[in-house]
Amino acid sequence: MTATLAIGNYKPNNRAALVEAFDAHVIAQPNGIADLDEALRKGIRAVAYASGQRFGGAEMDLLPDLGVIANYGVGYDAIDVDAASARGIRVTNTPNVLNDDVADLAIGMWLMQGREMRAAEAHVRSGDWAKDGPAPLNRKLSGGSAGIMGLGRIGRDIAHRLAAFKMDIHYYARSEKETPGWTYHADPVDLAGAVDFLFVALVGGSETEKFVSKDVIAALGKNGVVINISRGSVIDEGALLDALESGAIAGAGLDVFVGEPQVDPRFLDLQNVVLQPHQGSATVQTRAAMAQLQRDNVAAFLKGEDLLTPVV
Ligand code: NAP
């Protein structure tokens, strides 16, 4: 009898690897657990999770022998970790293996927004360059000031990249960190007031909901640009849209949205934003590394060994 339930819309190769390694039973979403055969449900000891839907105590209670939830991704805000802990269920994630790709995408959105590369490419493709001459001038980026909201694993990798662009680096975290001379701000509004470019790399979840508040956005000012690769929930999206529409800030680069994959249609009318489909870690190489780490955590649990990357 299989002991592993894989939940999510896995790509065929990852799905096949889970089936081969654990004879996993695969369903798309946690609301499918209730429909499983009772004997199968009662035998499940490990869940390989890759869904954005909430995995709460009610779903866990349908799997009475569950001992681990191995999340595919570093952000595990879809999983109710307190409910898991209360039931003695461990949770693992896939940190570090995706830092480079997510930091690369943050830098890419920053360059694309500031250098207006979308409009500039359209200028070439449309023939306007030959017809009307050069595209309008855009904005110098190197040597400016950047703030990192959340100097964790990914935030730090973004900061190192920005340092190579000769940026003056500031950051917010709940405690001051050891850095190569970057400026610490204990208050997020202070951070936004000190920089032109704000890179958001906080964890998601209820504790950081709308952390990038109306006040933070206002403090950034009319030259300010927000780059968000963390979660849509960490920004007050309504306040961000108001500021983008009114010119209270200069622009944004966004990989994550409230209610994604649905995107507020107000974003689609804005020319000062770069929009990406939550693809920070979405390279062939990194997704393979994440899937491997997820499987390694499941395997370690089933063998009674130490988990590789536990959250709790
Ligand atoms: P991390 O190392 O845990 O860093 C998280 C940061 O959030 C830290 O600076 C931490 O501050 C801060 N933080 C945590 N709880 C907080 C709270 N209650 N209030 C204020 N700040 C808080 O995480 P990471 O590996 O860098 O990943 C960050 C996030 O990126 C993930 O959680 C995920 O949501 C997102 N992500 C997105 C993609 C994508 O495809 N776009 C891919 C991977 C990850 P302290 O230093 O003070 O603890």
mmCIF file of C-alpha atoms and ligand atoms in Angstrom:
data_model
loop_
_atom_site.group_PDB
_atom_site.id
_atom_site.type_symbol
_atom_site.label_atom_id
_atom_site.label_comp_id
_atom_site.label_asym_id
_atom_site.label_seq_id
_atom_site.Cartn_x
_atom_site.Cartn_y
_atom_site.Cartn_z
ATOM 1 C CA MET A 1 0.000 0.000 0.000
ATOM 2 C CA THR A 2 1.375 3.416 -0.950
ATOM 3 C CA ALA A 3 2.483 5.647 1.929
ATOM 4 C CA THR A 4 2.963 8.834 -0.098
ATOM 5 C CA LEU A 5 0.369 11.212 -1.464
ATOM 6 C CA ALA A 6 1.537 13.824 -3.980
ATOM 7 C CA ILE A 7 -0.731 16.890 -4.145
ATOM 8 C CA GLY A 8 -0.340 19.442 -6.943
ATOM 9 C CA ASN A 9 -0.202 19.928 -10.688
ATOM 10 C CA TYR A 10 3.176 18.268 -11.073
ATOM 11 C CA LYS A 11 5.010 18.400 -14.386
ATOM 12 C CA PRO A 12 5.107 14.893 -15.945
ATOM 13 C CA ASN A 13 8.785 14.264 -15.070
ATOM 14 C CA ASN A 14 8.379 15.216 -11.393
ATOM 15 C CA ARG A 15 5.167 13.260 -11.145
ATOM 16 C CA ALA A 16 6.858 10.218 -12.693
ATOM 17 C CA ALA A 17 9.791 10.542 -10.279
ATOM 18 C CA LEU A 18 7.434 10.616 -7.274
ATOM 19 C CA VAL A 19 5.583 7.562 -8.548
ATOM 20 C CA GLU A 20 8.830 5.720 -9.255
ATOM 21 C CA ALA A 21 10.467 6.593 -5.919
ATOM 22 C CA PHE A 22 7.473 6.119 -3.612
ATOM 23 C CA ASP A 23 4.667 4.594 -5.673
ATOM 24 C CA ALA A 24 2.968 7.910 -4.846
ATOM 25 C CA HIS A 25 -0.722 8.440 -5.396
ATOM 26 C CA VAL A 26 -1.192 11.832 -7.134
ATOM 27 C CA ILE A 27 -4.102 14.282 -6.833
ATOM 28 C CA ALA A 28 -4.293 17.885 -8.035
ATOM 29 C CA GLN A 29 -5.563 19.731 -4.938
ATOM 30 C CA PRO A 30 -6.031 19.119 -1.213
ATOM 31 C CA ASN A 31 -9.813 19.225 -1.562
ATOM 32 C CA GLY A 32 -9.459 15.877 -3.370
ATOM 33 C CA ILE A 33 -8.275 14.119 -0.194
ATOM 34 C CA ALA A 34 -11.839 13.562 1.038
ATOM 35 C CA ASP A 35 -12.640 11.590 -2.122
ATOM 36 C CA LEU A 36 -9.789 9.111 -1.666
ATOM 37 C CA ASP A 37 -10.427 5.508 -0.765
ATOM 38 C CA GLU A 38 -10.459 5.224 3.048
ATOM 39 C CA ALA A 39 -7.767 2.531 3.223
ATOM 40 C CA LEU A 40 -5.466 4.671 1.029
ATOM 41 C CA ARG A 41 -6.059 7.779 3.169
ATOM 42 C CA LYS A 42 -5.346 5.923 6.403
ATOM 43 C CA GLY A 43 -2.074 4.537 5.045
ATOM 44 C CA ILE A 44 -0.602 7.898 3.973
ATOM 45 C CA ARG A 45 2.502 8.864 5.993
ATOM 46 C CA ALA A 46 4.010 11.513 3.713
ATOM 47 C CA VAL A 47 2.559 14.261 1.541
ATOM 48 C CA ALA A 48 4.626 15.790 -1.276
ATOM 49 C CA TYR A 49 2.926 19.179 -1.587
ATOM 50 C CA ALA A 50 2.981 21.490 -4.600
ATOM 51 C CA SER A 51 -0.318 23.325 -4.448
ATOM 52 C CA GLY A 52 -1.018 26.976 -3.707
ATOM 53 C CA GLN A 53 -4.307 26.043 -2.035
ATOM 54 C CA ARG A 54 -4.583 26.034 1.724
ATOM 55 C CA PHE A 55 -3.566 22.785 3.426
ATOM 56 C CA GLY A 56 -5.139 23.122 6.860
ATOM 57 C CA GLY A 57 -5.982 21.041 9.910
ATOM 58 C CA ALA A 58 -9.215 19.716 8.364
ATOM 59 C CA GLU A 59 -7.282 18.182 5.450
ATOM 60 C CA MET A 60 -4.586 16.850 7.797
ATOM 61 C CA ASP A 61 -7.239 15.147 9.919
ATOM 62 C CA LEU A 62 -8.293 13.116 6.873
ATOM 63 C CA LEU A 63 -4.794 11.579 6.897
ATOM 64 C CA PRO A 64 -4.508 10.175 10.445
ATOM 65 C CA ASP A 65 -1.072 8.568 9.962
ATOM 66 C CA LEU A 66 0.497 11.619 8.278
ATOM 67 C CA GLY A 67 3.986 12.438 9.579
ATOM 68 C CA VAL A 68 5.486 14.854 7.062
ATOM 69 C CA ILE A 69 4.431 17.444 4.508
ATOM 70 C CA ALA A 70 7.302 18.055 2.077
ATOM 71 C CA ASN A 71 6.642 21.322 0.286
ATOM 72 C CA TYR A 72 7.882 21.965 -3.250
ATOM 73 C CA GLY A 73 9.126 25.541 -2.834
ATOM 74 C CA VAL A 74 10.712 27.596 -0.088
ATOM 75 C CA GLY A 75 7.513 29.553 0.649
ATOM 76 C CA TYR A 76 5.186 27.293 2.601
ATOM 77 C CA ASP A 77 2.496 29.850 3.488
ATOM 78 C CA ALA A 78 -0.214 27.617 1.945
ATOM 79 C CA ILE A 79 0.426 25.055 4.705
ATOM 80 C CA ASP A 80 -0.978 25.676 8.177
ATOM 81 C CA VAL A 81 2.252 24.971 10.039
ATOM 82 C CA ASP A 82 0.683 25.506 13.481
ATOM 83 C CA ALA A 83 -1.995 22.926 12.663
ATOM 84 C CA ALA A 84 0.715 20.532 11.472
ATOM 85 C CA SER A 85 2.802 21.023 14.640
ATOM 86 C CA ALA A 86 -0.238 20.505 16.844
ATOM 87 C CA ARG A 87 -0.680 17.099 15.172
ATOM 88 C CA GLY A 88 3.007 16.148 15.357
ATOM 89 C CA ILE A 89 3.377 16.511 11.577
ATOM 90 C CA ARG A 90 6.733 17.799 10.335
ATOM 91 C CA VAL A 91 6.971 20.266 7.438
ATOM 92 C CA THR A 92 9.904 20.665 5.040
ATOM 93 C CA ASN A 93 10.575 23.152 2.215
ATOM 94 C CA THR A 94 13.231 23.648 -0.510
ATOM 95 C CA PRO A 95 15.437 26.587 0.550
ATOM 96 C CA ASN A 96 18.618 27.867 -1.130
ATOM 97 C CA VAL A 97 18.472 25.822 -4.357
ATOM 98 C CA LEU A 98 16.286 28.546 -5.908
ATOM 99 C CA ASN A 99 17.990 31.691 -4.582
ATOM 100 C CA ASP A 100 19.971 32.426 -7.749
ATOM 101 C CA ASP A 101 17.027 32.178 -10.115
ATOM 102 C CA VAL A 102 14.699 34.299 -7.989
ATOM 103 C CA ALA A 103 17.378 36.956 -7.466
ATOM 104 C CA ASP A 104 18.125 36.917 -11.209
ATOM 105 C CA LEU A 105 14.467 37.541 -12.011
ATOM 106 C CA ALA A 106 14.308 40.435 -9.535
ATOM 107 C CA ILE A 107 17.286 42.067 -11.236
ATOM 108 C CA GLY A 108 15.805 41.314 -14.657
ATOM 109 C CA MET A 109 12.508 43.042 -13.791
ATOM 110 C CA TRP A 110 14.418 45.997 -12.347
ATOM 111 C CA LEU A 111 16.459 46.429 -15.547
ATOM 112 C CA MET A 112 13.451 45.860 -17.784
ATOM 113 C CA GLN A 113 11.318 48.412 -15.924
ATOM 114 C CA GLY A 114 13.984 51.110 -15.557
ATOM 115 C CA ARG A 115 15.449 50.803 -19.055
ATOM 116 C CA GLU A 116 11.929 50.523 -20.539
ATOM 117 C CA MET A 117 12.995 47.464 -22.488
ATOM 118 C CA ARG A 118 9.434 46.413 -23.329
ATOM 119 C CA ALA A 119 8.665 49.702 -25.119
ATOM 120 C CA ALA A 120 12.165 49.794 -26.604
ATOM 121 C CA GLU A 121 11.783 46.338 -28.116
ATOM 122 C CA ALA A 122 8.387 47.296 -29.527
ATOM 123 C CA HIS A 123 10.117 50.310 -31.077
ATOM 124 C CA VAL A 124 12.390 47.939 -33.014
ATOM 125 C CA ARG A 125 9.764 45.334 -33.934
ATOM 126 C CA SER A 126 7.227 47.915 -35.148
ATOM 127 C CA GLY A 127 9.706 49.553 -37.518
ATOM 128 C CA ASP A 128 9.338 52.862 -35.605
ATOM 129 C CA TRP A 129 13.090 53.012 -35.033
ATOM 130 C CA ALA A 130 13.809 53.222 -38.769
ATOM 131 C CA LYS A 131 10.773 55.448 -39.397
ATOM 132 C CA ASP A 132 10.850 57.851 -36.422
ATOM 133 C CA GLY A 133 14.384 57.595 -35.070
ATOM 134 C CA PRO A 134 15.666 56.589 -31.615
ATOM 135 C CA ALA A 135 13.355 55.578 -28.780
ATOM 136 C CA PRO A 136 12.893 58.071 -25.878
ATOM 137 C CA LEU A 137 15.643 58.224 -23.271
ATOM 138 C CA ASN A 138 15.131 56.154 -20.121
ATOM 139 C CA ARG A 139 16.549 55.937 -16.615
ATOM 140 C CA LYS A 140 20.072 55.306 -15.286
ATOM 141 C CA LEU A 141 19.996 52.485 -12.752
ATOM 142 C CA SER A 142 23.585 51.703 -11.672
ATOM 143 C CA GLY A 143 24.855 53.783 -8.792
ATOM 144 C CA GLY A 144 21.393 54.483 -7.333
ATOM 145 C CA SER A 145 19.938 53.457 -3.985
ATOM 146 C CA ALA A 146 18.187 50.137 -3.346
ATOM 147 C CA GLY A 147 16.293 48.822 -0.336
ATOM 148 C CA ILE A 148 15.802 45.144 0.405
ATOM 149 C CA MET A 149 12.633 44.440 2.386
ATOM 150 C CA GLY A 150 13.557 41.143 4.049
ATOM 151 C CA LEU A 151 17.264 40.325 4.064
ATOM 152 C CA GLY A 152 16.849 36.537 4.130
ATOM 153 C CA ARG A 153 18.396 34.008 1.751
ATOM 154 C CA ILE A 154 16.920 35.482 -1.440
ATOM 155 C CA GLY A 155 17.065 39.110 -0.268
ATOM 156 C CA ARG A 156 20.765 38.738 0.415
ATOM 157 C CA ASP A 157 21.408 37.312 -3.053
ATOM 158 C CA ILE A 158 19.532 40.240 -4.596
ATOM 159 C CA ALA A 159 21.655 42.651 -2.536
ATOM 160 C CA HIS A 160 24.910 41.025 -3.689
ATOM 161 C CA ARG A 161 23.802 41.391 -7.307
ATOM 162 C CA LEU A 162 22.862 45.034 -6.725
ATOM 163 C CA ALA A 163 26.256 45.672 -5.156
ATOM 164 C CA ALA A 164 27.801 44.722 -8.513
ATOM 165 C CA PHE A 165 25.648 47.515 -10.001
ATOM 166 C CA LYS A 166 27.356 49.950 -7.568
ATOM 167 C CA MET A 167 24.092 50.506 -5.704
ATOM 168 C CA ASP A 168 23.955 51.999 -2.225
ATOM 169 C CA ILE A 169 22.241 49.190 -0.316
ATOM 170 C CA HIS A 170 19.778 49.529 2.570
ATOM 171 C CA TYR A 171 17.657 46.807 4.125
ATOM 172 C CA TYR A 172 14.909 45.998 6.588
ATOM 173 C CA ALA A 173 14.753 42.801 8.643
ATOM 174 C CA ARG A 174 13.470 42.177 12.171
ATOM 175 C CA SER A 175 17.029 42.257 13.448
ATOM 176 C CA GLU A 176 20.233 43.805 12.166
ATOM 177 C CA LYS A 177 22.407 41.410 10.151
ATOM 178 C CA GLU A 178 26.085 41.093 9.436
ATOM 179 C CA THR A 179 26.606 42.736 6.055
ATOM 180 C CA PRO A 180 29.419 44.259 4.010
ATOM 181 C CA GLY A 181 28.374 47.737 5.184
ATOM 182 C CA TRP A 182 24.733 47.835 4.062
ATOM 183 C CA THR A 183 22.512 50.256 6.006
ATOM 184 C CA TYR A 184 19.960 48.744 8.419
ATOM 185 C CA HIS A 185 16.493 50.248 8.952
ATOM 186 C CA ALA A 186 14.361 48.872 11.764
ATOM 187 C CA ASP A 187 11.319 50.636 10.309
ATOM 188 C CA PRO A 188 10.002 49.712 6.831
ATOM 189 C CA VAL A 189 8.772 53.276 6.173
ATOM 190 C CA ASP A 190 12.262 54.620 6.950
ATOM 191 C CA LEU A 191 13.736 52.117 4.507
ATOM 192 C CA ALA A 192 11.372 53.172 1.723
ATOM 193 C CA GLY A 193 12.130 56.842 2.394
ATOM 194 C CA ALA A 194 15.867 56.236 1.986
ATOM 195 C CA VAL A 195 15.828 54.519 -1.434
ATOM 196 C CA ASP A 196 14.484 54.717 -4.994
ATOM 197 C CA PHE A 197 14.192 50.993 -5.652
ATOM 198 C CA LEU A 198 12.486 48.688 -3.152
ATOM 199 C CA PHE A 199 13.024 44.927 -3.561
ATOM 200 C CA VAL A 200 10.518 42.870 -1.567
ATOM 201 C CA ALA A 201 11.825 39.477 -0.402
ATOM 202 C CA LEU A 202 9.808 38.815 2.766
ATOM 203 C CA VAL A 203 8.076 35.554 3.634
ATOM 204 C CA GLY A 204 4.361 35.426 2.843
ATOM 205 C CA GLY A 205 1.562 34.487 5.224
ATOM 206 C CA SER A 206 -0.659 36.291 7.693
ATOM 207 C CA GLU A 207 2.190 37.924 9.657
ATOM 208 C CA THR A 208 3.440 39.892 6.662
ATOM 209 C CA GLU A 209 0.109 40.640 4.993
ATOM 210 C CA LYS A 210 0.180 44.184 3.496
ATOM 211 C CA PHE A 211 3.569 44.739 5.155
ATOM 212 C CA VAL A 212 4.421 47.000 2.204
ATOM 213 C CA SER A 213 1.646 49.328 3.259
ATOM 214 C CA LYS A 214 0.183 52.520 1.855
ATOM 215 C CA ASP A 215 2.657 54.423 4.060
ATOM 216 C CA VAL A 216 5.642 52.449 2.798
ATOM 217 C CA ILE A 217 4.574 53.060 -0.803
ATOM 218 C CA ALA A 218 4.038 56.778 -0.135
ATOM 219 C CA ALA A 219 7.489 57.051 1.483
ATOM 220 C CA LEU A 220 9.095 55.631 -1.661
ATOM 221 C CA GLY A 221 7.989 58.730 -3.567
ATOM 222 C CA LYS A 222 7.589 59.642 -7.219
ATOM 223 C CA ASN A 223 10.940 58.204 -8.336
ATOM 224 C CA GLY A 224 10.254 54.976 -6.466
ATOM 225 C CA VAL A 225 9.952 51.517 -8.007
ATOM 226 C CA VAL A 226 8.738 48.371 -6.222
ATOM 227 C CA ILE A 227 10.103 44.980 -7.290
ATOM 228 C CA ASN A 228 8.253 42.069 -5.675
ATOM 229 C CA ILE A 229 9.343 38.430 -5.909
ATOM 230 C CA SER A 230 7.974 37.284 -2.539
ATOM 231 C CA ARG A 231 4.165 36.935 -2.372
ATOM 232 C CA GLY A 232 1.340 39.178 -3.603
ATOM 233 C CA SER A 233 -0.075 39.266 -0.076
ATOM 234 C CA VAL A 234 2.875 41.221 1.367
ATOM 235 C CA ILE A 235 1.931 44.369 -0.575
ATOM 236 C CA ASP A 236 -1.226 46.436 -0.159
ATOM 237 C CA GLU A 237 -2.081 45.861 -3.822
ATOM 238 C CA GLY A 238 -4.877 48.444 -3.910
ATOM 239 C CA ALA A 239 -2.527 51.122 -2.545
ATOM 240 C CA LEU A 240 0.154 50.057 -5.031
ATOM 241 C CA LEU A 241 -2.267 50.323 -7.959
ATOM 242 C CA ASP A 242 -3.441 53.761 -6.795
ATOM 243 C CA ALA A 243 0.175 54.951 -6.547
ATOM 244 C CA LEU A 244 1.102 53.521 -9.969
ATOM 245 C CA GLU A 245 -1.959 55.069 -11.631
ATOM 246 C CA SER A 246 -1.511 58.495 -10.058
ATOM 247 C CA GLY A 247 2.257 58.689 -10.579
ATOM 248 C CA ALA A 248 2.855 58.778 -6.811
ATOM 249 C CA ILE A 249 5.562 56.177 -7.569
ATOM 250 C CA ALA A 250 7.384 55.579 -10.858
ATOM 251 C CA GLY A 251 6.753 51.891 -11.475
ATOM 252 C CA ALA A 252 6.860 48.259 -10.413
ATOM 253 C CA GLY A 253 8.139 44.850 -11.405
ATOM 254 C CA LEU A 254 5.898 42.090 -10.086
ATOM 255 C CA ASP A 255 6.257 38.299 -10.219
ATOM 256 C CA VAL A 256 3.519 37.617 -7.642
ATOM 257 C CA PHE A 257 -0.040 38.862 -7.181
ATOM 258 C CA VAL A 258 -2.979 38.679 -4.806
ATOM 259 C CA GLY A 259 -5.341 36.006 -6.160
ATOM 260 C CA GLU A 260 -2.881 34.801 -8.821
ATOM 261 C CA PRO A 261 -3.070 33.461 -11.475
ATOM 262 C CA GLN A 262 -5.875 36.005 -11.789
ATOM 263 C CA VAL A 263 -4.280 39.470 -11.988
ATOM 264 C CA ASP A 264 -6.132 42.671 -11.150
ATOM 265 C CA PRO A 265 -7.035 44.107 -14.599
ATOM 266 C CA ARG A 266 -5.894 47.564 -13.442
ATOM 267 C CA PHE A 267 -2.306 46.304 -13.789
ATOM 268 C CA LEU A 268 -2.849 45.449 -17.453
ATOM 269 C CA ASP A 269 -3.534 49.077 -18.420
ATOM 270 C CA LEU A 270 -0.314 50.366 -16.847
ATOM 271 C CA GLN A 271 2.770 50.942 -19.001
ATOM 272 C CA ASN A 272 5.077 51.551 -16.007
ATOM 273 C CA VAL A 273 4.913 47.965 -14.718
ATOM 274 C CA VAL A 274 6.633 44.719 -15.686
ATOM 275 C CA LEU A 275 4.436 41.693 -15.010
ATOM 276 C CA GLN A 276 5.694 38.117 -14.684
ATOM 277 C CA PRO A 277 3.704 34.887 -14.083
ATOM 278 C CA HIS A 278 5.250 33.824 -10.729
ATOM 279 C CA GLN A 279 8.254 32.371 -12.472
ATOM 280 C CA GLY A 280 11.072 33.281 -10.057
ATOM 281 C CA SER A 281 12.302 29.704 -9.648
ATOM 282 C CA ALA A 282 10.951 28.438 -12.957
ATOM 283 C CA THR A 283 14.056 27.197 -14.732
ATOM 284 C CA VAL A 284 14.524 23.577 -15.773
ATOM 285 C CA GLN A 285 17.606 23.218 -13.577
ATOM 286 C CA THR A 286 16.181 24.780 -10.418
ATOM 287 C CA ARG A 287 12.811 23.048 -10.623
ATOM 288 C CA ALA A 288 14.701 19.733 -10.900
ATOM 289 C CA ALA A 289 16.774 20.618 -7.821
ATOM 290 C CA MET A 290 13.643 21.599 -5.875
ATOM 291 C CA ALA A 291 11.895 18.366 -6.832
ATOM 292 C CA GLN A 292 14.957 16.344 -5.823
ATOM 293 C CA LEU A 293 15.138 18.063 -2.428
ATOM 294 C CA GLN A 294 11.431 17.471 -1.889
ATOM 295 C CA ARG A 295 11.858 13.761 -2.676
ATOM 296 C CA ASP A 296 14.965 13.565 -0.479
ATOM 297 C CA ASN A 297 12.932 14.917 2.443
ATOM 298 C CA VAL A 298 10.150 12.383 1.856
ATOM 299 C CA ALA A 299 12.693 9.553 1.572
ATOM 300 C CA ALA A 300 14.485 10.628 4.766
ATOM 301 C CA PHE A 301 11.216 10.665 6.677
ATOM 302 C CA LEU A 302 10.076 7.271 5.410
ATOM 303 C CA LYS A 303 13.475 5.784 6.354
ATOM 304 C CA GLY A 304 13.348 7.372 9.810
ATOM 305 C CA GLU A 305 16.356 9.585 9.075
ATOM 306 C CA ASP A 306 16.825 13.295 9.866
ATOM 307 C CA LEU A 307 14.903 15.603 7.553
ATOM 308 C CA LEU A 308 17.177 17.613 5.265
ATOM 309 C CA THR A 309 15.425 20.985 5.320
ATOM 310 C CA PRO A 310 12.755 21.053 8.036
ATOM 311 C CA VAL A 311 10.647 24.125 8.739
ATOM 312 C CA VAL A 312 9.234 22.510 11.904
HETATM 313 P P1 NAP B 1 14.007 33.630 4.365
HETATM 314 O O1 NAP B 1 15.452 33.354 4.210
HETATM 315 O O2 NAP B 1 13.255 32.948 5.437
HETATM 316 O O3 NAP B 1 13.830 35.223 4.478
HETATM 317 C C1 NAP B 1 12.595 35.768 4.779
HETATM 318 C C2 NAP B 1 12.686 37.202 5.230
HETATM 319 O O4 NAP B 1 11.374 37.554 5.725
HETATM 320 C C3 NAP B 1 13.676 37.474 6.342
HETATM 321 O O5 NAP B 1 14.322 38.683 6.085
HETATM 322 C C4 NAP B 1 12.793 37.590 7.581
HETATM 323 O O6 NAP B 1 13.245 38.519 8.511
HETATM 324 C C5 NAP B 1 11.511 38.155 7.004
HETATM 325 N N1 NAP B 1 10.367 37.832 7.875
HETATM 326 C C6 NAP B 1 9.954 36.604 8.258
HETATM 327 N N2 NAP B 1 8.870 36.714 9.053
HETATM 328 C C7 NAP B 1 8.626 38.047 9.184
HETATM 329 C C8 NAP B 1 7.659 38.796 9.896
HETATM 330 N N3 NAP B 1 6.721 38.194 10.639
HETATM 331 N N4 NAP B 1 7.704 40.129 9.825
HETATM 332 C C9 NAP B 1 8.650 40.748 9.075
HETATM 333 N N5 NAP B 1 9.600 40.088 8.385
HETATM 334 C C10 NAP B 1 9.587 38.754 8.443
HETATM 335 O O7 NAP B 1 13.206 33.254 3.022
HETATM 336 P P2 NAP B 1 13.764 33.180 1.528
HETATM 337 O O8 NAP B 1 14.275 31.807 1.257
HETATM 338 O O9 NAP B 1 14.631 34.342 1.266
HETATM 339 O O10 NAP B 1 12.378 33.333 0.725
HETATM 340 C C11 NAP B 1 11.607 34.500 0.872
HETATM 341 C C12 NAP B 1 10.265 34.334 0.193
HETATM 342 O O11 NAP B 1 10.401 34.444 -1.221
HETATM 343 C C13 NAP B 1 9.607 32.957 0.366
HETATM 344 O O12 NAP B 1 8.957 32.842 1.619
HETATM 345 C C14 NAP B 1 8.646 32.905 -0.794
HETATM 346 O O13 NAP B 1 7.382 33.402 -0.406
HETATM 347 C C15 NAP B 1 9.268 33.838 -1.817
HETATM 348 N N6 NAP B 1 9.689 33.105 -3.014
HETATM 349 C C16 NAP B 1 9.187 33.457 -4.235
HETATM 350 C C17 NAP B 1 9.596 32.794 -5.372
HETATM 351 C C18 NAP B 1 9.086 33.184 -6.734
HETATM 352 O O14 NAP B 1 9.020 32.336 -7.616
HETATM 353 N N7 NAP B 1 8.738 34.438 -6.958
HETATM 354 C C19 NAP B 1 10.490 31.723 -5.277
HETATM 355 C C20 NAP B 1 10.992 31.401 -4.034
HETATM 356 C C21 NAP B 1 10.603 32.087 -2.893
HETATM 357 P P3 NAP B 1 14.266 38.145 9.691
HETATM 358 O O15 NAP B 1 15.589 38.113 9.020
HETATM 359 O O16 NAP B 1 14.071 39.259 10.631
HETATM 360 O O17 NAP B 1 13.857 36.798 10.207
#
